[in-house]
Amino acid sequence: ANSDSKYYDGTALTNNGYTQTGLVAGDEIASVTIEGSQTDVGSSDNKVTGMTFKDDADKANYDVKFVNGTLTVKALTDEIVVTANSKTKTYDGKPLSDNGVTVDGQLAEGDHVVATVVGEITDKGTTPNTITELKVLDKNGNDVTAKYPNLTKKDGVLEITPATLTITANSDSKYYDGTALTNNGY
């Protein structure tokens, strides 16, 4: 049975191909049955489970040996970076937080990132927006994080910039009366 490999994409790897050696010219194989399937990262046998000759009489002339192939699904090796969102706002006395993330890299079809992001700021300054938990789930909700060996996470930044406070002294006027005009209002 043929061996085959691919990178994990959430679909089954199968290969019904085979090679044969030792068949005498003029004799023919009618069919070969191959069974094997590998979906998750890892390897399994691709087994020859049966075969028939075109002319059943040829069967007695051969000591048929079946040799398994190997089906291998490799872990995705491209780096996938999950970054906590960054956000900026002007000080308004209310807390700033953002629990979103962006994903840079290709996940297998049906897989999605689930992340817990922690970060909050109320006063002027900056603070990290940190991913505290990160998983990749398949379309059935199974944890498939192990299939992504180059999954990394990066913090975002939350920033509060100062609000603009403008204080304008009051204008005032009066008719001349010999006393100073003052106004402490604003």
PDB file of C-alpha atoms in Angstrom:
ATOM      1  CA  ALA A   1       0.000   0.000   0.000  1.00  0.00           C
ATOM      2  CA  ASN A   2       1.232   3.521  -0.711  1.00  0.00           C
ATOM      3  CA  SER A   3       2.492   5.726   2.063  1.00  0.00           C
ATOM      4  CA  ASP A   4       1.383   9.340   2.134  1.00  0.00           C
ATOM      5  CA  SER A   5       1.616  12.449   4.309  1.00  0.00           C
ATOM      6  CA  LYS A   6       0.175  15.939   4.631  1.00  0.00           C
ATOM      7  CA  TYR A   7      -0.088  18.782   7.105  1.00  0.00           C
ATOM      8  CA  TYR A   8      -3.057  18.764   9.434  1.00  0.00           C
ATOM      9  CA  ASP A   9      -6.133  20.398   7.909  1.00  0.00           C
ATOM     10  CA  GLY A  10      -8.955  18.645   9.763  1.00  0.00           C
ATOM     11  CA  THR A  11      -9.794  16.273   6.896  1.00  0.00           C
ATOM     12  CA  ALA A  12      -8.928  12.594   6.599  1.00  0.00           C
ATOM     13  CA  LEU A  13      -5.824  11.506   4.690  1.00  0.00           C
ATOM     14  CA  THR A  14      -6.436   8.400   2.585  1.00  0.00           C
ATOM     15  CA  ASN A  15      -4.516   6.807  -0.278  1.00  0.00           C
ATOM     16  CA  ASN A  16      -5.847   3.833  -2.205  1.00  0.00           C
ATOM     17  CA  GLY A  17      -2.742   3.479  -4.347  1.00  0.00           C
ATOM     18  CA  TYR A  18      -0.325   0.567  -4.308  1.00  0.00           C
ATOM     19  CA  THR A  19       2.696  -0.840  -6.082  1.00  0.00           C
ATOM     20  CA  GLN A  20       3.330  -4.465  -6.888  1.00  0.00           C
ATOM     21  CA  THR A  21       6.467  -6.416  -7.643  1.00  0.00           C
ATOM     22  CA  GLY A  22       6.936  -9.979  -8.849  1.00  0.00           C
ATOM     23  CA  LEU A  23       3.940 -10.294 -11.166  1.00  0.00           C
ATOM     24  CA  VAL A  24       4.799 -12.493 -14.149  1.00  0.00           C
ATOM     25  CA  ALA A  25       4.136 -10.995 -17.590  1.00  0.00           C
ATOM     26  CA  GLY A  26       0.659 -11.884 -18.776  1.00  0.00           C
ATOM     27  CA  ASP A  27      -0.789 -12.303 -15.273  1.00  0.00           C
ATOM     28  CA  GLU A  28      -3.012  -9.462 -14.066  1.00  0.00           C
ATOM     29  CA  ILE A  29      -4.389  -8.155 -10.804  1.00  0.00           C
ATOM     30  CA  ALA A  30      -8.110  -7.440 -10.961  1.00  0.00           C
ATOM     31  CA  SER A  31      -8.444  -5.431  -7.747  1.00  0.00           C
ATOM     32  CA  VAL A  32      -6.661  -4.464  -4.556  1.00  0.00           C
ATOM     33  CA  THR A  33      -8.483  -3.289  -1.442  1.00  0.00           C
ATOM     34  CA  ILE A  34      -6.682  -0.707   0.682  1.00  0.00           C
ATOM     35  CA  GLU A  35      -8.023   0.567   4.001  1.00  0.00           C
ATOM     36  CA  GLY A  36      -6.488   3.391   5.953  1.00  0.00           C
ATOM     37  CA  SER A  37      -7.363   6.840   7.206  1.00  0.00           C
ATOM     38  CA  GLN A  38      -5.559   9.397   9.368  1.00  0.00           C
ATOM     39  CA  THR A  39      -7.185  12.695  10.382  1.00  0.00           C
ATOM     40  CA  ASP A  40      -5.307  13.834  13.493  1.00  0.00           C
ATOM     41  CA  VAL A  41      -1.603  14.536  13.817  1.00  0.00           C
ATOM     42  CA  GLY A  42       0.205  11.199  13.941  1.00  0.00           C
ATOM     43  CA  SER A  43       0.646   8.082  11.840  1.00  0.00           C
ATOM     44  CA  SER A  44      -1.316   4.925  11.134  1.00  0.00           C
ATOM     45  CA  ASP A  45      -1.116   1.934   8.811  1.00  0.00           C
ATOM     46  CA  ASN A  46      -2.447   2.079   5.285  1.00  0.00           C
ATOM     47  CA  LYS A  47      -3.363  -1.613   5.001  1.00  0.00           C
ATOM     48  CA  VAL A  48      -3.819  -3.912   2.034  1.00  0.00           C
ATOM     49  CA  THR A  49      -6.819  -5.970   3.140  1.00  0.00           C
ATOM     50  CA  GLY A  50      -7.406  -8.002   0.010  1.00  0.00           C
ATOM     51  CA  MET A  51      -6.724  -8.572  -3.665  1.00  0.00           C
ATOM     52  CA  THR A  52      -7.978 -10.657  -6.573  1.00  0.00           C
ATOM     53  CA  PHE A  53      -6.365 -11.892  -9.766  1.00  0.00           C
ATOM     54  CA  LYS A  54      -8.023 -11.344 -13.117  1.00  0.00           C
ATOM     55  CA  ASP A  55      -7.691 -15.086 -13.720  1.00  0.00           C
ATOM     56  CA  ASP A  56      -8.462 -16.900 -10.457  1.00  0.00           C
ATOM     57  CA  ALA A  57      -6.227 -19.789 -11.566  1.00  0.00           C
ATOM     58  CA  ASP A  58      -3.140 -17.531 -11.161  1.00  0.00           C
ATOM     59  CA  LYS A  59      -3.736 -17.414  -7.388  1.00  0.00           C
ATOM     60  CA  ALA A  60      -2.052 -20.799  -6.859  1.00  0.00           C
ATOM     61  CA  ASN A  61       1.153 -19.583  -8.542  1.00  0.00           C
ATOM     62  CA  TYR A  62       1.865 -16.792  -6.035  1.00  0.00           C
ATOM     63  CA  ASP A  63       2.706 -16.474  -2.372  1.00  0.00           C
ATOM     64  CA  VAL A  64       1.047 -13.081  -1.937  1.00  0.00           C
ATOM     65  CA  LYS A  65       2.407 -10.797   0.799  1.00  0.00           C
ATOM     66  CA  PHE A  66       0.697  -7.630   1.822  1.00  0.00           C
ATOM     67  CA  VAL A  67       2.917  -4.743   2.963  1.00  0.00           C
ATOM     68  CA  ASN A  68       1.349  -1.823   4.812  1.00  0.00           C
ATOM     69  CA  GLY A  69       2.068   1.757   3.914  1.00  0.00           C
ATOM     70  CA  THR A  70       1.992   4.585   6.437  1.00  0.00           C
ATOM     71  CA  LEU A  71      -0.331   7.573   6.513  1.00  0.00           C
ATOM     72  CA  THR A  72       1.160  10.523   8.375  1.00  0.00           C
ATOM     73  CA  VAL A  73      -0.519  13.788   9.311  1.00  0.00           C
ATOM     74  CA  LYS A  74       2.042  16.372  10.388  1.00  0.00           C
ATOM     75  CA  ALA A  75       1.473  19.231  12.771  1.00  0.00           C
ATOM     76  CA  LEU A  76       1.002  22.620  11.213  1.00  0.00           C
ATOM     77  CA  THR A  77       4.390  24.251  11.390  1.00  0.00           C
ATOM     78  CA  ASP A  78       3.563  27.761  10.262  1.00  0.00           C
ATOM     79  CA  GLU A  79       3.597  30.231  13.103  1.00  0.00           C
ATOM     80  CA  ILE A  80       0.184  31.381  14.233  1.00  0.00           C
ATOM     81  CA  VAL A  81       0.243  34.525  16.345  1.00  0.00           C
ATOM     82  CA  VAL A  82      -2.748  35.489  18.477  1.00  0.00           C
ATOM     83  CA  THR A  83      -2.549  39.091  19.663  1.00  0.00           C
ATOM     84  CA  ALA A  84      -4.745  40.703  22.295  1.00  0.00           C
ATOM     85  CA  ASN A  85      -6.372  43.853  20.954  1.00  0.00           C
ATOM     86  CA  SER A  86      -4.853  47.244  21.729  1.00  0.00           C
ATOM     87  CA  LYS A  87      -7.084  50.221  22.413  1.00  0.00           C
ATOM     88  CA  THR A  88      -6.683  53.889  23.262  1.00  0.00           C
ATOM     89  CA  LYS A  89      -9.154  56.440  24.549  1.00  0.00           C
ATOM     90  CA  THR A  90      -9.190  59.813  26.220  1.00  0.00           C
ATOM     91  CA  TYR A  91      -9.698  59.852  29.979  1.00  0.00           C
ATOM     92  CA  ASP A  92     -13.405  59.907  30.864  1.00  0.00           C
ATOM     93  CA  GLY A  93     -13.368  58.326  34.330  1.00  0.00           C
ATOM     94  CA  LYS A  94     -14.659  54.988  33.007  1.00  0.00           C
ATOM     95  CA  PRO A  95     -12.559  51.812  32.688  1.00  0.00           C
ATOM     96  CA  LEU A  96     -11.125  50.768  29.335  1.00  0.00           C
ATOM     97  CA  SER A  97     -10.921  47.063  28.427  1.00  0.00           C
ATOM     98  CA  ASP A  98     -11.020  44.958  25.255  1.00  0.00           C
ATOM     99  CA  ASN A  99     -11.294  41.167  25.297  1.00  0.00           C
ATOM    100  CA  GLY A 100     -10.843  40.703  21.543  1.00  0.00           C
ATOM    101  CA  VAL A 101      -7.930  39.125  19.684  1.00  0.00           C
ATOM    102  CA  THR A 102      -6.574  39.026  16.145  1.00  0.00           C
ATOM    103  CA  VAL A 103      -5.186  35.844  14.585  1.00  0.00           C
ATOM    104  CA  ASP A 104      -2.311  36.037  12.137  1.00  0.00           C
ATOM    105  CA  GLY A 105      -1.752  32.698  10.398  1.00  0.00           C
ATOM    106  CA  GLN A 106      -3.787  29.907   8.852  1.00  0.00           C
ATOM    107  CA  LEU A 107      -5.905  27.605  10.987  1.00  0.00           C
ATOM    108  CA  ALA A 108      -7.322  24.384   9.573  1.00  0.00           C
ATOM    109  CA  GLU A 109     -10.840  24.667   8.210  1.00  0.00           C
ATOM    110  CA  GLY A 110     -13.376  24.610  11.025  1.00  0.00           C
ATOM    111  CA  ASP A 111     -10.822  25.409  13.741  1.00  0.00           C
ATOM    112  CA  HIS A 112     -11.092  28.615  15.750  1.00  0.00           C
ATOM    113  CA  VAL A 113      -9.259  30.378  18.570  1.00  0.00           C
ATOM    114  CA  VAL A 114     -10.771  30.802  22.017  1.00  0.00           C
ATOM    115  CA  ALA A 115      -8.883  33.249  24.231  1.00  0.00           C
ATOM    116  CA  THR A 116      -9.319  34.812  27.640  1.00  0.00           C
ATOM    117  CA  VAL A 117      -7.982  38.374  27.657  1.00  0.00           C
ATOM    118  CA  VAL A 118      -7.404  40.302  30.882  1.00  0.00           C
ATOM    119  CA  GLY A 119      -6.649  43.995  31.063  1.00  0.00           C
ATOM    120  CA  GLU A 120      -8.298  47.146  32.366  1.00  0.00           C
ATOM    121  CA  ILE A 121      -7.255  50.726  32.975  1.00  0.00           C
ATOM    122  CA  THR A 122      -9.213  53.732  34.262  1.00  0.00           C
ATOM    123  CA  ASP A 123      -6.657  56.509  34.792  1.00  0.00           C
ATOM    124  CA  LYS A 124      -4.083  58.047  32.438  1.00  0.00           C
ATOM    125  CA  GLY A 125      -1.325  55.613  31.463  1.00  0.00           C
ATOM    126  CA  THR A 126      -0.812  52.252  29.781  1.00  0.00           C
ATOM    127  CA  THR A 127      -1.244  48.656  30.854  1.00  0.00           C
ATOM    128  CA  PRO A 128      -0.826  45.314  29.072  1.00  0.00           C
ATOM    129  CA  ASN A 129      -3.886  43.609  27.632  1.00  0.00           C
ATOM    130  CA  THR A 130      -2.849  40.015  28.309  1.00  0.00           C
ATOM    131  CA  ILE A 131      -4.022  36.664  26.943  1.00  0.00           C
ATOM    132  CA  THR A 132      -4.227  34.413  30.013  1.00  0.00           C
ATOM    133  CA  GLU A 133      -5.728  31.356  28.324  1.00  0.00           C
ATOM    134  CA  LEU A 134      -5.497  30.295  24.686  1.00  0.00           C
ATOM    135  CA  LYS A 135      -7.002  27.258  22.971  1.00  0.00           C
ATOM    136  CA  VAL A 136      -7.827  26.147  19.449  1.00  0.00           C
ATOM    137  CA  LEU A 137     -11.091  24.245  19.100  1.00  0.00           C
ATOM    138  CA  ASP A 138     -12.339  22.281  16.099  1.00  0.00           C
ATOM    139  CA  LYS A 139     -15.854  22.607  14.671  1.00  0.00           C
ATOM    140  CA  ASN A 140     -17.133  20.075  17.234  1.00  0.00           C
ATOM    141  CA  GLY A 141     -15.670  21.978  20.192  1.00  0.00           C
ATOM    142  CA  ASN A 142     -12.765  19.557  20.748  1.00  0.00           C
ATOM    143  CA  ASP A 143      -9.491  21.048  21.965  1.00  0.00           C
ATOM    144  CA  VAL A 144      -6.971  20.691  19.093  1.00  0.00           C
ATOM    145  CA  THR A 145      -4.365  23.133  20.437  1.00  0.00           C
ATOM    146  CA  ALA A 146      -1.673  20.421  20.419  1.00  0.00           C
ATOM    147  CA  LYS A 147      -1.874  20.318  16.636  1.00  0.00           C
ATOM    148  CA  TYR A 148      -0.474  23.848  16.481  1.00  0.00           C
ATOM    149  CA  PRO A 149       3.066  23.637  17.901  1.00  0.00           C
ATOM    150  CA  ASN A 150       3.930  27.177  16.778  1.00  0.00           C
ATOM    151  CA  LEU A 151       0.963  28.906  18.374  1.00  0.00           C
ATOM    152  CA  THR A 152       2.131  32.036  20.166  1.00  0.00           C
ATOM    153  CA  LYS A 153       0.372  34.809  22.009  1.00  0.00           C
ATOM    154  CA  LYS A 154       1.206  38.487  22.287  1.00  0.00           C
ATOM    155  CA  ASP A 155      -0.062  41.159  24.617  1.00  0.00           C
ATOM    156  CA  GLY A 156      -1.892  44.222  23.427  1.00  0.00           C
ATOM    157  CA  VAL A 157      -1.751  47.622  25.135  1.00  0.00           C
ATOM    158  CA  LEU A 158      -4.541  49.606  26.735  1.00  0.00           C
ATOM    159  CA  GLU A 159      -3.883  53.325  26.973  1.00  0.00           C
ATOM    160  CA  ILE A 160      -5.733  56.248  28.515  1.00  0.00           C
ATOM    161  CA  THR A 161      -4.583  59.636  27.281  1.00  0.00           C
ATOM    162  CA  PRO A 162      -5.207  62.806  29.300  1.00  0.00           C
ATOM    163  CA  ALA A 163      -8.439  64.658  28.746  1.00  0.00           C
ATOM    164  CA  THR A 164      -8.109  68.275  27.715  1.00  0.00           C
ATOM    165  CA  LEU A 165      -9.279  70.586  30.466  1.00  0.00           C
ATOM    166  CA  THR A 166      -9.654  74.229  29.421  1.00  0.00           C
ATOM    167  CA  ILE A 167     -10.195  76.876  32.079  1.00  0.00           C
ATOM    168  CA  THR A 168     -11.257  80.252  30.754  1.00  0.00           C
ATOM    169  CA  ALA A 169     -11.374  83.216  33.078  1.00  0.00           C
ATOM    170  CA  ASN A 170     -14.627  85.118  32.931  1.00  0.00           C
ATOM    171  CA  SER A 171     -14.694  88.398  31.068  1.00  0.00           C
ATOM    172  CA  ASP A 172     -16.357  91.302  32.773  1.00  0.00           C
ATOM    173  CA  SER A 173     -16.966  95.007  32.320  1.00  0.00           C
ATOM    174  CA  LYS A 174     -18.316  98.034  34.175  1.00  0.00           C
ATOM    175  CA  TYR A 175     -18.503 101.780  33.893  1.00  0.00           C
ATOM    176  CA  TYR A 176     -15.714 103.676  35.495  1.00  0.00           C
ATOM    177  CA  ASP A 177     -16.331 104.251  39.145  1.00  0.00           C
ATOM    178  CA  GLY A 178     -12.786 104.632  40.517  1.00  0.00           C
ATOM    179  CA  THR A 179     -12.639 101.097  41.987  1.00  0.00           C
ATOM    180  CA  ALA A 180     -10.800  98.073  40.545  1.00  0.00           C
ATOM    181  CA  LEU A 181     -12.719  95.644  38.413  1.00  0.00           C
ATOM    182  CA  THR A 182     -12.074  92.018  39.497  1.00  0.00           C
ATOM    183  CA  ASN A 183     -13.760  88.742  38.664  1.00  0.00           C
ATOM    184  CA  ASN A 184     -12.527  85.438  40.091  1.00  0.00           C
ATOM    185  CA  GLY A 185     -15.005  83.393  38.121  1.00  0.00           C
ATOM    186  CA  TYR A 186     -14.242  81.005  35.295  1.00  0.00           C
TER     187      TYR A 186
END
